[in-house]
Tab-separated table of C-alpha atoms in Angstrom:
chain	number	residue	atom	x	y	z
A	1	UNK	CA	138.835	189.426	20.651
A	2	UNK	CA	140.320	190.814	17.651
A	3	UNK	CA	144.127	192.599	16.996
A	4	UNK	CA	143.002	196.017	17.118
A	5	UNK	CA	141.618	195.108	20.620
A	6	UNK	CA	144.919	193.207	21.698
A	7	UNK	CA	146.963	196.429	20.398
A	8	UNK	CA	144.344	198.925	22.706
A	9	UNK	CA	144.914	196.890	25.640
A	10	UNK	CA	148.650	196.515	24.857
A	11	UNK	CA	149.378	200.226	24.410
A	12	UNK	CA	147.079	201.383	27.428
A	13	UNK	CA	148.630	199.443	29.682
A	14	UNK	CA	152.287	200.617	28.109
A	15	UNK	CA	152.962	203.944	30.109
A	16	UNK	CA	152.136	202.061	33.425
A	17	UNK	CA	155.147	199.697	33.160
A	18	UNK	CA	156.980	202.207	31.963
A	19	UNK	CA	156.591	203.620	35.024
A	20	UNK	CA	156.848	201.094	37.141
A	21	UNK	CA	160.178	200.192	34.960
A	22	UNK	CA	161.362	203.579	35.893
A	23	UNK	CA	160.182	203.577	39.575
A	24	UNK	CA	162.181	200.185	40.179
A	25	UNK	CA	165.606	201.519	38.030
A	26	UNK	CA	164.988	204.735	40.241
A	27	UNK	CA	166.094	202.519	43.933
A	28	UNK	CA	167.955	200.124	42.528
A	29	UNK	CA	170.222	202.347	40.917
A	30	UNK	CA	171.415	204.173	44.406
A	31	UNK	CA	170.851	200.060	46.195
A	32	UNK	CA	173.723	200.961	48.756
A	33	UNK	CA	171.306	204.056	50.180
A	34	UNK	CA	167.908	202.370	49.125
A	35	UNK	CA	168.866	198.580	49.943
A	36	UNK	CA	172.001	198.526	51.882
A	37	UNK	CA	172.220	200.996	54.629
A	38	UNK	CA	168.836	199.574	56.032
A	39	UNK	CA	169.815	196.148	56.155
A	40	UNK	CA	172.958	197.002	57.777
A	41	UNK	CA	170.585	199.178	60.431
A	42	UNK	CA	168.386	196.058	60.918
A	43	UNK	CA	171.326	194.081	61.139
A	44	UNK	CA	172.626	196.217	63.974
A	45	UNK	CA	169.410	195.836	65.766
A	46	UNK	CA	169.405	191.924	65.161
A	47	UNK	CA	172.950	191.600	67.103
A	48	UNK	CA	172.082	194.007	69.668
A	49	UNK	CA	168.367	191.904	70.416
A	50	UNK	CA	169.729	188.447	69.308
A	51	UNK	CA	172.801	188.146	69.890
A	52	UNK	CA	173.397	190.312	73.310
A	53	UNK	CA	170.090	189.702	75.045
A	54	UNK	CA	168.114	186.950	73.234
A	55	UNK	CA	169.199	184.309	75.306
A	56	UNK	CA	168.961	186.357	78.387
A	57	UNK	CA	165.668	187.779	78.358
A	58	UNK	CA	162.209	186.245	78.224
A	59	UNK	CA	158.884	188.133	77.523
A	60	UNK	CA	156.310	185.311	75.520
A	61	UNK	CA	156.265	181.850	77.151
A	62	UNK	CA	157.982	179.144	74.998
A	63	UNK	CA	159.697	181.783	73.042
A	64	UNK	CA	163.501	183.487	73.570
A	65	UNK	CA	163.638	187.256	72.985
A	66	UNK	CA	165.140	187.035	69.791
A	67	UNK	CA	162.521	184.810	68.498
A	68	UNK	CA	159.844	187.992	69.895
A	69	UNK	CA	161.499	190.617	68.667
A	70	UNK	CA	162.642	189.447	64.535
A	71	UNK	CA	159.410	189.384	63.241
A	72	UNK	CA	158.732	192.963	64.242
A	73	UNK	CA	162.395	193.886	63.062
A	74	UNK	CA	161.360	192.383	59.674
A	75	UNK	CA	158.634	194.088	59.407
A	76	UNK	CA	159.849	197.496	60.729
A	77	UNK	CA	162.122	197.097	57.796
A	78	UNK	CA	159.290	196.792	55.231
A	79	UNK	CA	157.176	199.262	56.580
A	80	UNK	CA	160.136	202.501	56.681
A	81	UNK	CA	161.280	200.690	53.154
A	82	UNK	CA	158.099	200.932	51.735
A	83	UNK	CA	156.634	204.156	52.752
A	84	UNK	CA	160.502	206.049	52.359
A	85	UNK	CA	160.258	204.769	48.203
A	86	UNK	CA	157.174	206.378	47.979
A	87	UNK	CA	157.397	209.188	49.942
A	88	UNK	CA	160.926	210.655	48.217
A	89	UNK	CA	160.062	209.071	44.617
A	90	UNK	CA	157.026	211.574	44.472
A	91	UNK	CA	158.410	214.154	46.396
A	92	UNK	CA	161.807	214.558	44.292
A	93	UNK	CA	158.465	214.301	41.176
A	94	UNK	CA	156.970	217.647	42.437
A	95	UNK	CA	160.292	219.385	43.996
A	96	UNK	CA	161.842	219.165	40.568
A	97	UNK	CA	158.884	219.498	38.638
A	98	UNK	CA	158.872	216.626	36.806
A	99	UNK	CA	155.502	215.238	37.370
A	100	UNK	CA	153.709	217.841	35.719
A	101	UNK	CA	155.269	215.461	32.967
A	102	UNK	CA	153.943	212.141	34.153
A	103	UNK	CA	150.106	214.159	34.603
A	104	UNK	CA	149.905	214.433	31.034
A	105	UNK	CA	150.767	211.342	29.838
A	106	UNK	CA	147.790	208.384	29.533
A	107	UNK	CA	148.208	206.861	33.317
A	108	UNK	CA	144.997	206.980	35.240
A	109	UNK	CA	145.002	207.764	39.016
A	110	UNK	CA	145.185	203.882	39.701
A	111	UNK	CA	147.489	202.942	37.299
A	112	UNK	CA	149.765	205.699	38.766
A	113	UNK	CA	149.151	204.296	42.269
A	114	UNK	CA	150.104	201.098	41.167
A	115	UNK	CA	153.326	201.623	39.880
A	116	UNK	CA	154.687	203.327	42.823
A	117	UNK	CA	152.835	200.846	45.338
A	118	UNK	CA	154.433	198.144	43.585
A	119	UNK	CA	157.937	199.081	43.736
A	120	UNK	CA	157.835	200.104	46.802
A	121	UNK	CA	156.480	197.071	47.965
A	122	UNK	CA	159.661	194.675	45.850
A	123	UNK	CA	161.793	197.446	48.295
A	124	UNK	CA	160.111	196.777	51.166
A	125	UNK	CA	160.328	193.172	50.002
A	126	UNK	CA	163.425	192.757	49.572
A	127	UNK	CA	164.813	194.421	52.736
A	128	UNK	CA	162.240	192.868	54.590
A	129	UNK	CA	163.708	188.788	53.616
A	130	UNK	CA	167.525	190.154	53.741
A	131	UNK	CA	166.553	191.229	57.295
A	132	UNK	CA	164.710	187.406	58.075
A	133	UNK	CA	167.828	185.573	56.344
A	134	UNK	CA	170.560	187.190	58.429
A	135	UNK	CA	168.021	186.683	61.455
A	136	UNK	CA	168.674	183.342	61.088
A	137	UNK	CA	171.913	183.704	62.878
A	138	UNK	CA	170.768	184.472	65.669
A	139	UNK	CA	167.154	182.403	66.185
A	140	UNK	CA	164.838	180.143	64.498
A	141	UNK	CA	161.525	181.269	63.339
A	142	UNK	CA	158.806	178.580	63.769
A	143	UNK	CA	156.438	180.209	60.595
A	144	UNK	CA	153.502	178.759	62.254
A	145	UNK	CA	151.868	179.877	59.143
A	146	UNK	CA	153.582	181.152	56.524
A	147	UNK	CA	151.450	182.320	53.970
A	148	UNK	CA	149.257	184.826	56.552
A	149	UNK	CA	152.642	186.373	57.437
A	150	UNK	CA	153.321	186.847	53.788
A	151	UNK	CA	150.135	188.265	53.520
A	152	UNK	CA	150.464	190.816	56.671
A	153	UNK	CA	153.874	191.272	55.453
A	154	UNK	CA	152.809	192.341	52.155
A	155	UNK	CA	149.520	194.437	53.624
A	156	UNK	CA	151.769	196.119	55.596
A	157	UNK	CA	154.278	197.430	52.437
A	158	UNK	CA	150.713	198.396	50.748
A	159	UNK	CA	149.345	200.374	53.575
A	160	UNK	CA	152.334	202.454	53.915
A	161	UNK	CA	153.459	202.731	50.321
A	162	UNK	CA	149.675	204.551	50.508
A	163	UNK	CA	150.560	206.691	53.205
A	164	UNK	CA	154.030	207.683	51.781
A	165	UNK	CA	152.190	209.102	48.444
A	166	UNK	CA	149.982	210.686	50.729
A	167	UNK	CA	152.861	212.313	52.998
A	168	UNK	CA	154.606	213.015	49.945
A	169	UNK	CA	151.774	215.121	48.443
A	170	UNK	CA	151.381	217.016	51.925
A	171	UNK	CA	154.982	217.603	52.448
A	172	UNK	CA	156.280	221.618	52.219
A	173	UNK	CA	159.758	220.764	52.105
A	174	UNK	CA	161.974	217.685	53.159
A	175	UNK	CA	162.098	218.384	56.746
A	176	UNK	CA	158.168	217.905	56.735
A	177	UNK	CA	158.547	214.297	55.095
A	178	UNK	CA	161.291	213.377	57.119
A	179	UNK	CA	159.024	214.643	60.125
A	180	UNK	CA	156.488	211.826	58.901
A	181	UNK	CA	158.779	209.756	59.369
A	182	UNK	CA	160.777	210.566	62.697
A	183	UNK	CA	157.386	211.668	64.592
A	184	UNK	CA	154.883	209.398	63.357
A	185	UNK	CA	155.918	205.984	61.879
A	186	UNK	CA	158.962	205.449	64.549
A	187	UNK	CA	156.974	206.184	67.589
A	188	UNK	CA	153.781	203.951	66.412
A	189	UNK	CA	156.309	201.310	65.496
A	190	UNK	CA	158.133	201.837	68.650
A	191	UNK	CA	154.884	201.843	70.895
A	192	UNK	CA	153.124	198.780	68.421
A	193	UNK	CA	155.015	195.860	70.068
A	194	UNK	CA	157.738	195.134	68.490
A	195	UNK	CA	160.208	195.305	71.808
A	196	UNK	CA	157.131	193.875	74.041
A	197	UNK	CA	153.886	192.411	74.304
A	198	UNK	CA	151.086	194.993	74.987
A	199	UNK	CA	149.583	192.164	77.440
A	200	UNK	CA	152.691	192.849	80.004
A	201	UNK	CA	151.720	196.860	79.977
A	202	UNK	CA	149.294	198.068	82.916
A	203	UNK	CA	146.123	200.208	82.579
A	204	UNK	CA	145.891	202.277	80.647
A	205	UNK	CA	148.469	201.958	78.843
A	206	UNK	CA	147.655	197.975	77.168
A	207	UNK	CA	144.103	199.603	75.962
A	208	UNK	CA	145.480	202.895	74.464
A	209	UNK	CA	147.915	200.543	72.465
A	210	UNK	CA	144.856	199.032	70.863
A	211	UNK	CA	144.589	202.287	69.407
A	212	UNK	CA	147.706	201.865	67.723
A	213	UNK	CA	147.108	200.794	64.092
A	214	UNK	CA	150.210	199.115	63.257
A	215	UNK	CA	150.191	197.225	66.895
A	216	UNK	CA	147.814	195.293	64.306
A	217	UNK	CA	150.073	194.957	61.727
A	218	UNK	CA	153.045	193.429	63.960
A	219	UNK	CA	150.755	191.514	65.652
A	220	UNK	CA	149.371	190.174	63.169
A	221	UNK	CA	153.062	189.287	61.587
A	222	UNK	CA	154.314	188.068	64.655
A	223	UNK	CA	151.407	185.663	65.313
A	224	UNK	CA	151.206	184.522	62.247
A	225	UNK	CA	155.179	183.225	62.523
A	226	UNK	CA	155.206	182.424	66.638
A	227	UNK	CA	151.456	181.231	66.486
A	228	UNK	CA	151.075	183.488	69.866
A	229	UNK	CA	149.529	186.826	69.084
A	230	UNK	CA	147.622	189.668	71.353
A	231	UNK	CA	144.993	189.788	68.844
A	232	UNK	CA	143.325	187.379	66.764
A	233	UNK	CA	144.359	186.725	62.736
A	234	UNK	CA	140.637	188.236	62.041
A	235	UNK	CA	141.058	191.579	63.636
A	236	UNK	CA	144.623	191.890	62.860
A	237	UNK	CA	143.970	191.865	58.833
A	238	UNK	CA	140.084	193.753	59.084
A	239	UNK	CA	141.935	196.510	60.925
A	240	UNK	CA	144.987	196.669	58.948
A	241	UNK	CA	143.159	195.951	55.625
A	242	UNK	CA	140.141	198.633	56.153
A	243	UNK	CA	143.301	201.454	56.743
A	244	UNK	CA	144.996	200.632	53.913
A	245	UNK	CA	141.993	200.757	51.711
A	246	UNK	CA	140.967	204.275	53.081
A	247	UNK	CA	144.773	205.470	52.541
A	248	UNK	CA	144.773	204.391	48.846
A	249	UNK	CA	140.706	205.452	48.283
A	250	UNK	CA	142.384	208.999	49.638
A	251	UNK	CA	145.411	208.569	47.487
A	252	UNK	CA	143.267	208.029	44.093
A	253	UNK	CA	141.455	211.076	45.137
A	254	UNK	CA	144.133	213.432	45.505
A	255	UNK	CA	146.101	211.966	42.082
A	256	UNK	CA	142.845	212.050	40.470
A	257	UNK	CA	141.990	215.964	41.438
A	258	UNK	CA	145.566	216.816	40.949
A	259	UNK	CA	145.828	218.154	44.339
A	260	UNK	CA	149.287	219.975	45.064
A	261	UNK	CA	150.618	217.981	42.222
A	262	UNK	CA	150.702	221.013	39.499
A	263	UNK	CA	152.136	223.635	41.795
């Protein structure tokens, strides 16, 4: 490989981390909204679960309630970290017409994805291990195996940094994100698991929470740290992994067609 095709590559991949540069500025710049506020809302829900009724309360054999309840408090964390960056980045994008800008510049529909996936998902990231360190205060996590919750953990940021580009290109106004978020996310999260084992539910209600996707993704987290899950590791991450590739297929097909995006 010659210079000339060093520079090409170079310069075409230029305007994606400039991007990405600007994506990561954009929530770091405002951390006490982006970063603090839901770490201190996490942390709320850690002393109320942990510290109030994680001694006194039992619902997994072997395991204290705190222990049951942090991994899906972690990941709650990525997931409305993850899809919020998304979601409001592009939004604010259209609503002040700046991304008629970013259109025209030499970022293909992936690239584009990219950038805002991958910011959202240091966000999610971050808040997600703040969340797990102060958790440590009140429980101890046995990370039966670490690198599958990693994985789910980082699935999970993907799959909804997809669906918050999605949202974002759907949205009317702000009240229809925030609507998103408030009547879709919180009750699936809610409903998933993360307060109680779908196995303790009676018919119908334990088989309509199989219909649930993220009861796979918190499942999937939580067995992967307790080594006790509903489901097993292969259905959690098929399930999980086949959404998240339809939501970012749909994404690239939306960015690529311009759809809602010059208007």
């Amino acid at each position: 490989m010659n210079d000339k095709d060093l520079s090409v590559r170079f310069y075409s991949w230029l305007p994606f981390m400039t991007l990405l540069r600007k994506e990561i500025l954009r929530f770091m710049r405002v951390a006490s909204q982006t970063l603090l506020t839901p770490i201190i809302t996490a942390s709320l829900y850690l002393f109320v679960f942990g510290a109030t009724l994680g001694e006194r309360l039992s619902v997994l054999e072997g395991f204290s309630y705190a222990q049951f309840v942090i991994p899906g408090l972690i990941l709650m964390g990525v997931i409305n970290n993850s899809f919020s960056n998304t979601s409001s980045s592009l939004f604010m994008s259209r609503y002040l017409g700046g991304i008629v800008d970013l259109l025209v510049t030499p970022v293909t529909p992936p690239q584009f994805i990219l950038a805002y996936t991958l910011a959202a998902m240091l966000r999610g990231s971050l808040v997600g291990t703040v969340v797990w360190v102060i958790s440590t205060l009140f429980a101890e996590l046995p990370w039966e195996a670490p690198l599958l919750a990693v994985l789910m953990a980082l699935l999970a940021s993907f799959l909804f940094a997809q669906f918050g580009l999605i949202a974002a290109i759907f949205a009317h106004n702000f009240d229809t994100l925030s609507m998103y978020n408030n009547f879709l996310i919180l009750p699936l999260i809610y409903l998933g698991g993360v307060f109680y084992p779908i196995s303790i539910l009676p018919a119908p209600w334990e088989t309509l929470s199989y219909l649930n996707p993220l009861f796979y993704l918190i499942d999937g987290f939580r067995h992967a740290i307790l080594g006790v899950g509903d489901t097993s590791y292969l259905l959690a991450f098929g399930v999980s992994g086949s959404i998240a590739l339809f939501l970012f297929c749909w994404a690239a097909w939306l960015i690529g067609k311009g759809y809602r995006l010059r208007t």
